[in-house]
Amino acid sequence: MTSSDTDAVSFDAIEKLHVIEWEHLDLKKFYPMALVTSWAVRTALYPMSVVKSRLQLQRQNEIYKGTIDAFKKIVKTEGRLALYRGYWITLPQLSVSFMYSNVYERIRGVLSKEFGSHRSATISAVSGGIASLAGQLLFVPTDLIAQHMMVYKNAEQFTGSAKNLDVIKALRNDKLENKLTVGLRMVLAVYRVDGLKGFYRGYISSIMLYAPSSMVFWSSYYHYLDLFKRIRVDVFKENLNEIKNLTVDQSISGLLGGVTTAVFTNFFDVLRIRIQVHRTTYLETLRRIIRYEGFSVFSKGLVPRMINNGIYSLFIMLGYETAKKFCVLPEYEEKVVW
């Protein structure tokens, strides 16, 4: 028997619940706990999303020199609350998380039974890609509104040219500043300018970003997790059924998976946000990127995106996996690995 055969046997012989499937959960307990976790992480990291978006929208480095410079200038010129501009309009995206989790876990459960749980990375990548497609129907409209809100006070600096200011002009001329919130006014402005289809501007680019992102994340997450398991077995001679601190491995794998995803998909994120905010066609957006950014587009806003993705994925996986462990059905409690 070869060493690879030995590894396969040892990994397949795991009796504990290293991967908690949907069928193992008490969903009435799991949903509220997952909701609170997702909301807390989203709230804490939202300022990084604002900074990332502005860095990606600016032409070259005309406004901000980098992540720290962006933070300083935003706080100095617009106040700390500017870092949460557009935050409330994104809260409906929490429901996307539930839709995503449901689709992801159920598809993964079906594929695991069909092809075997030892192919976690591949199965999770496919499941994540499909789940992401479903979530974009709600995510894109709320994200588009939030992106506009992040830059509307100084939109001329971020929209590429004056002809792309139609939505902002509609907002400024609506005479509703004392009657409605900025978020609702922005919704009306988008509708007046582009109609219902305006809320799905950049929908294809969002799919081009989030479907591959989901696939890259889950694939890399399970590869990193398997790597840590092999280190425990081969280096520290641990028995997989007696492993402790699995939650630590899952959290670190989440962080590394988030950073990996940010690096490989950053270009698509820049493309998406520019199509949505600059309101240009796909070809025009690509032409501008090539003309003004060149190869630097691959690193545009990358640092805050890596930080945001890494920390977000770390805490989401920490919260997600911990919530699952707390919410297993009674008959599986003894099999949970912490």
Coordinates of C-alpha atoms in Angstrom, one line a residue:
M1 CA 0.0 0.0 0.0
T2 CA 1.4 3.4 -1.0
S3 CA 1.6 6.4 1.3
S4 CA -1.2 8.1 -0.7
D5 CA -3.3 5.0 -0.1
T6 CA -2.7 5.3 3.6
D7 CA -3.7 8.9 3.5
A8 CA -6.9 8.1 1.7
V9 CA -7.8 5.4 4.2
S10 CA -7.0 7.6 7.2
F11 CA -9.1 10.5 5.8
D12 CA -12.0 8.3 4.8
A13 CA -12.0 6.6 8.2
I14 CA -13.0 9.8 10.1
E15 CA -15.8 9.0 12.5
K16 CA -16.2 12.5 13.9
L17 CA -18.2 15.3 12.1
H18 CA -15.3 17.3 10.6
V19 CA -17.8 18.6 8.0
I20 CA -21.3 19.3 9.4
E21 CA -23.9 18.9 6.7
W22 CA -27.4 20.5 6.5
E23 CA -29.0 17.2 7.7
H24 CA -27.1 17.4 10.9
L25 CA -28.5 20.8 12.0
D26 CA -31.4 22.1 14.0
L27 CA -32.2 24.9 11.6
K28 CA -34.4 26.8 14.0
K29 CA -31.4 27.4 16.2
F30 CA -28.9 27.8 13.4
Y31 CA -30.6 30.6 11.4
P32 CA -30.8 33.3 14.2
M33 CA -27.2 32.6 15.3
A34 CA -25.9 32.8 11.7
L35 CA -27.9 36.0 11.1
V36 CA -26.3 37.7 14.1
T37 CA -22.8 36.6 13.1
S38 CA -23.2 37.7 9.5
W39 CA -24.6 41.1 10.6
A40 CA -21.8 41.7 13.1
V41 CA -19.0 40.9 10.7
R42 CA -20.6 43.0 7.9
T43 CA -21.0 46.0 10.2
A44 CA -17.4 45.8 11.5
L45 CA -15.8 45.6 8.0
Y46 CA -18.1 47.9 6.0
P47 CA -15.6 50.8 6.1
M48 CA -13.1 48.7 4.3
S49 CA -15.6 48.1 1.5
V50 CA -16.1 51.9 1.1
V51 CA -12.4 52.4 0.9
K52 CA -11.9 49.6 -1.5
S53 CA -14.7 50.9 -3.8
R54 CA -13.3 54.4 -3.9
L55 CA -9.8 53.1 -4.7
Q56 CA -11.2 51.0 -7.5
L57 CA -13.3 53.8 -9.0
Q58 CA -10.6 56.5 -9.0
R59 CA -8.5 56.9 -12.1
Q60 CA -5.0 55.7 -11.3
N61 CA -4.1 57.4 -8.0
E62 CA -5.6 60.8 -8.6
I63 CA -7.4 61.1 -5.2
Y64 CA -6.0 58.5 -2.8
K65 CA -2.4 57.2 -2.8
G66 CA -3.4 54.0 -1.0
T67 CA -5.6 52.4 1.7
I68 CA -4.3 54.3 4.7
D69 CA -4.4 57.6 2.7
A70 CA -8.0 56.9 1.7
F71 CA -9.0 56.3 5.3
K72 CA -7.4 59.5 6.5
K73 CA -8.8 61.7 3.7
I74 CA -12.3 60.3 4.0
V75 CA -12.4 60.8 7.8
K76 CA -10.8 64.3 7.5
T77 CA -12.9 65.7 4.7
E78 CA -16.2 63.9 5.2
G79 CA -16.3 62.6 8.7
R80 CA -16.3 59.1 10.2
L81 CA -19.9 58.5 9.2
A82 CA -18.8 58.6 5.5
L83 CA -17.2 55.2 6.1
Y84 CA -20.7 53.8 6.6
R85 CA -22.4 55.5 3.7
G86 CA -24.7 53.1 1.9
Y87 CA -24.6 50.6 4.9
W88 CA -28.3 50.4 5.6
I89 CA -29.3 49.7 2.0
T90 CA -27.1 46.6 2.0
L91 CA -28.8 45.0 5.0
P92 CA -31.3 43.2 2.8
Q93 CA -28.2 41.3 1.6
L94 CA -28.3 39.4 4.8
S95 CA -31.3 37.5 3.3
V96 CA -29.0 36.6 0.4
S97 CA -26.7 34.9 2.9
F98 CA -29.5 32.6 3.9
M99 CA -30.5 31.9 0.3
Y100 CA -26.8 31.2 -0.5
S101 CA -26.4 29.0 2.6
N102 CA -29.5 27.0 1.8
V103 CA -28.7 26.4 -1.8
Y104 CA -25.0 25.8 -1.1
E105 CA -25.5 23.3 1.7
R106 CA -28.3 21.4 0.0
I107 CA -26.4 21.0 -3.3
R108 CA -23.3 20.1 -1.5
G109 CA -25.2 17.5 0.5
V110 CA -26.6 15.9 -2.7
L111 CA -23.2 15.9 -4.4
S112 CA -21.5 14.5 -1.4
K113 CA -23.8 11.5 -1.3
E114 CA -23.4 11.1 -5.0
F115 CA -19.6 11.4 -5.3
G116 CA -18.3 11.0 -1.8
S117 CA -17.3 13.4 0.9
H118 CA -13.6 13.0 0.2
R119 CA -14.0 15.4 -2.7
S120 CA -15.0 18.3 -0.5
A121 CA -13.0 20.9 -2.4
T122 CA -14.5 20.2 -5.8
I123 CA -18.0 19.6 -4.5
S124 CA -18.0 22.8 -2.5
A125 CA -16.6 24.8 -5.4
V126 CA -19.5 23.6 -7.7
S127 CA -22.1 24.2 -4.9
G128 CA -20.8 27.6 -4.2
G129 CA -20.8 28.7 -7.8
I130 CA -24.4 27.6 -8.3
A131 CA -25.5 29.2 -5.0
S132 CA -23.9 32.5 -6.0
L133 CA -26.0 32.6 -9.2
A134 CA -29.2 32.5 -7.1
G135 CA -28.0 35.2 -4.7
Q136 CA -27.2 37.8 -7.3
L137 CA -30.9 38.5 -8.0
L138 CA -31.2 40.5 -4.7
F139 CA -27.5 41.3 -4.2
V140 CA -27.0 43.3 -7.4
P141 CA -29.7 46.0 -6.9
T142 CA -28.8 46.7 -3.3
D143 CA -25.1 46.7 -4.1
L144 CA -25.6 49.1 -6.9
I145 CA -27.5 51.6 -4.7
A146 CA -24.8 51.3 -2.0
Q147 CA -22.0 51.9 -4.5
H148 CA -23.7 55.2 -5.7
M149 CA -24.2 56.2 -2.1
M150 CA -20.6 55.7 -1.2
V151 CA -19.5 58.4 -3.7
Y152 CA -22.5 60.6 -4.3
K153 CA -21.2 63.6 -2.3
N154 CA -18.1 63.9 -4.5
A155 CA -19.3 61.9 -7.5
E156 CA -17.4 64.0 -10.1
Q157 CA -14.2 62.5 -8.8
F158 CA -15.3 58.9 -9.2
T159 CA -17.8 58.6 -12.1
G160 CA -15.2 58.8 -14.9
S161 CA -16.7 61.8 -16.8
A162 CA -19.6 64.3 -16.5
K163 CA -21.8 62.3 -18.9
N164 CA -22.0 59.5 -16.3
L165 CA -23.6 61.7 -13.6
D166 CA -27.2 61.2 -14.7
V167 CA -28.2 59.3 -11.6
I168 CA -26.4 61.7 -9.3
K169 CA -28.0 64.7 -11.1
A170 CA -31.4 63.1 -10.6
L171 CA -30.7 62.7 -6.9
R172 CA -29.5 66.3 -6.5
N173 CA -32.5 67.7 -8.4
D174 CA -35.3 65.6 -6.8
K175 CA -36.2 68.2 -4.1
L176 CA -36.8 65.4 -1.6
E177 CA -33.9 65.9 0.7
N178 CA -36.2 66.8 3.6
K179 CA -38.7 64.1 2.9
L180 CA -36.9 60.9 2.2
T181 CA -33.6 59.2 3.2
V182 CA -30.7 59.3 0.8
G183 CA -31.1 55.6 0.2
L184 CA -34.7 55.9 -0.9
R185 CA -33.9 58.9 -3.0
M186 CA -31.1 57.0 -4.7
V187 CA -33.5 54.2 -5.5
L188 CA -35.9 56.7 -7.1
A189 CA -33.0 58.4 -9.0
V190 CA -31.9 55.1 -10.5
Y191 CA -35.5 54.3 -11.5
R192 CA -36.1 57.7 -13.1
V193 CA -32.9 57.5 -15.1
D194 CA -32.7 53.8 -16.1
G195 CA -36.0 52.2 -15.1
L196 CA -36.2 48.8 -13.5
K197 CA -33.3 47.5 -15.7
G198 CA -31.1 50.1 -14.1
F199 CA -31.1 48.1 -10.8
Y200 CA -29.4 45.2 -12.7
R201 CA -26.7 47.2 -14.4
G202 CA -23.6 45.1 -14.2
Y203 CA -25.5 42.0 -13.4
I204 CA -23.4 39.8 -15.8
S205 CA -20.2 41.3 -14.4
S206 CA -21.5 40.5 -10.9
I207 CA -22.0 36.9 -11.9
M208 CA -18.5 37.0 -13.5
L209 CA -17.2 38.1 -10.2
Y210 CA -19.2 36.2 -7.5
A211 CA -19.6 32.8 -9.1
P212 CA -15.9 32.3 -9.7
S213 CA -15.2 34.0 -6.3
S214 CA -17.4 31.5 -4.6
M215 CA -15.8 28.6 -6.4
V216 CA -12.3 29.8 -5.7
F217 CA -13.1 30.4 -2.0
W218 CA -14.6 27.0 -1.3
S219 CA -12.1 25.1 -3.3
S220 CA -9.1 26.9 -1.6
Y221 CA -10.8 26.7 1.8
Y222 CA -11.0 23.0 1.8
H223 CA -7.6 22.6 0.2
Y224 CA -6.1 24.6 3.1
L225 CA -8.2 22.7 5.6
D226 CA -7.0 19.4 4.2
L227 CA -3.4 20.7 4.3
F228 CA -3.7 21.5 8.0
K229 CA -5.2 18.0 8.6
R230 CA -2.3 16.4 6.8
I231 CA 0.2 18.5 8.8
R232 CA -1.5 17.3 12.0
V233 CA -1.3 13.6 10.8
D234 CA 2.1 13.6 9.1
V235 CA 4.0 16.0 11.3
F236 CA 2.3 15.9 14.7
K237 CA 1.2 12.3 14.4
E238 CA -2.4 13.1 15.5
N239 CA -5.3 10.8 15.1
L240 CA -8.0 12.5 12.9
N241 CA -10.7 11.3 15.3
E242 CA -8.9 12.9 18.2
I243 CA -8.0 16.2 16.6
K244 CA -8.7 19.3 18.7
N245 CA -8.8 23.0 17.7
L246 CA -10.5 22.2 14.3
T247 CA -12.2 25.5 14.6
V248 CA -8.8 27.3 14.6
D249 CA -7.9 25.4 11.4
Q250 CA -11.3 26.4 9.8
S251 CA -10.8 30.0 10.7
I252 CA -7.3 30.2 9.3
S253 CA -8.4 28.4 6.2
G254 CA -11.2 30.9 5.8
L255 CA -8.7 33.8 6.1
L256 CA -6.4 32.2 3.5
G257 CA -9.3 31.3 1.2
G258 CA -10.6 34.9 1.4
V259 CA -7.2 36.4 0.5
T260 CA -6.7 33.9 -2.3
T261 CA -10.1 34.8 -3.7
A262 CA -9.3 38.5 -3.6
V263 CA -6.1 38.1 -5.5
F264 CA -7.6 35.9 -8.3
T265 CA -10.8 37.9 -8.8
N266 CA -9.8 41.5 -8.2
F267 CA -10.0 42.5 -11.9
F268 CA -13.6 41.3 -12.1
D269 CA -14.5 43.4 -9.0
V270 CA -13.0 46.5 -10.6
L271 CA -14.9 45.8 -13.8
R272 CA -18.2 45.3 -12.0
I273 CA -18.1 48.5 -9.9
R274 CA -17.0 50.7 -12.8
I275 CA -19.9 49.4 -15.0
Q276 CA -22.3 50.0 -12.2
V277 CA -21.1 53.5 -11.1
H278 CA -19.6 54.9 -14.3
R279 CA -22.7 53.6 -16.2
T280 CA -20.6 52.6 -19.2
T281 CA -20.9 49.6 -21.4
Y282 CA -18.8 46.5 -21.0
L283 CA -16.6 47.4 -24.0
E284 CA -16.3 51.0 -23.0
T285 CA -15.3 50.1 -19.5
L286 CA -12.7 47.6 -20.7
R287 CA -11.3 50.2 -23.1
R288 CA -11.0 52.8 -20.3
I289 CA -9.4 50.3 -18.0
I290 CA -6.8 49.4 -20.6
R291 CA -6.2 53.0 -21.5
Y292 CA -5.9 54.5 -18.0
E293 CA -4.9 51.6 -15.7
G294 CA -3.1 49.0 -17.8
F295 CA -1.8 46.1 -15.7
S296 CA -2.2 48.1 -12.5
V297 CA -5.9 47.2 -12.7
F298 CA -5.1 43.8 -11.2
S299 CA -3.8 45.5 -8.0
K300 CA -6.3 48.4 -7.9
G301 CA -7.9 48.4 -4.5
L302 CA -6.4 45.0 -3.9
V303 CA -4.9 45.6 -0.5
P304 CA -8.1 46.7 1.2
R305 CA -9.9 43.9 -0.6
M306 CA -7.5 41.3 0.6
I307 CA -7.8 42.7 4.1
N308 CA -11.6 42.9 3.9
N309 CA -11.9 39.4 2.3
G310 CA -9.4 37.8 4.6
I311 CA -10.8 39.2 7.9
Y312 CA -14.4 38.8 6.7
S313 CA -13.9 35.2 5.7
L314 CA -12.0 34.4 8.9
F315 CA -14.8 35.7 11.1
I316 CA -17.6 34.4 8.9
M317 CA -16.1 30.9 8.9
L318 CA -15.4 31.1 12.6
G319 CA -19.0 32.2 13.2
Y320 CA -20.5 29.9 10.6
E321 CA -18.8 26.7 11.7
T322 CA -19.2 27.6 15.4
A323 CA -22.9 28.2 14.9
K324 CA -23.2 24.8 13.1
K325 CA -21.5 23.1 15.9
F326 CA -23.8 24.6 18.5
C327 CA -26.8 23.8 16.5
V328 CA -26.4 20.1 15.6
L329 CA -29.2 17.8 16.4
P330 CA -28.9 15.9 19.7
E331 CA -27.9 12.6 18.1
Y332 CA -24.8 14.2 16.6
E333 CA -23.5 16.2 19.5
E334 CA -20.9 13.7 20.6
K335 CA -19.4 13.6 17.1
V336 CA -18.8 17.4 16.9
V337 CA -15.1 18.4 16.7
W338 CA -14.2 21.7 18.2

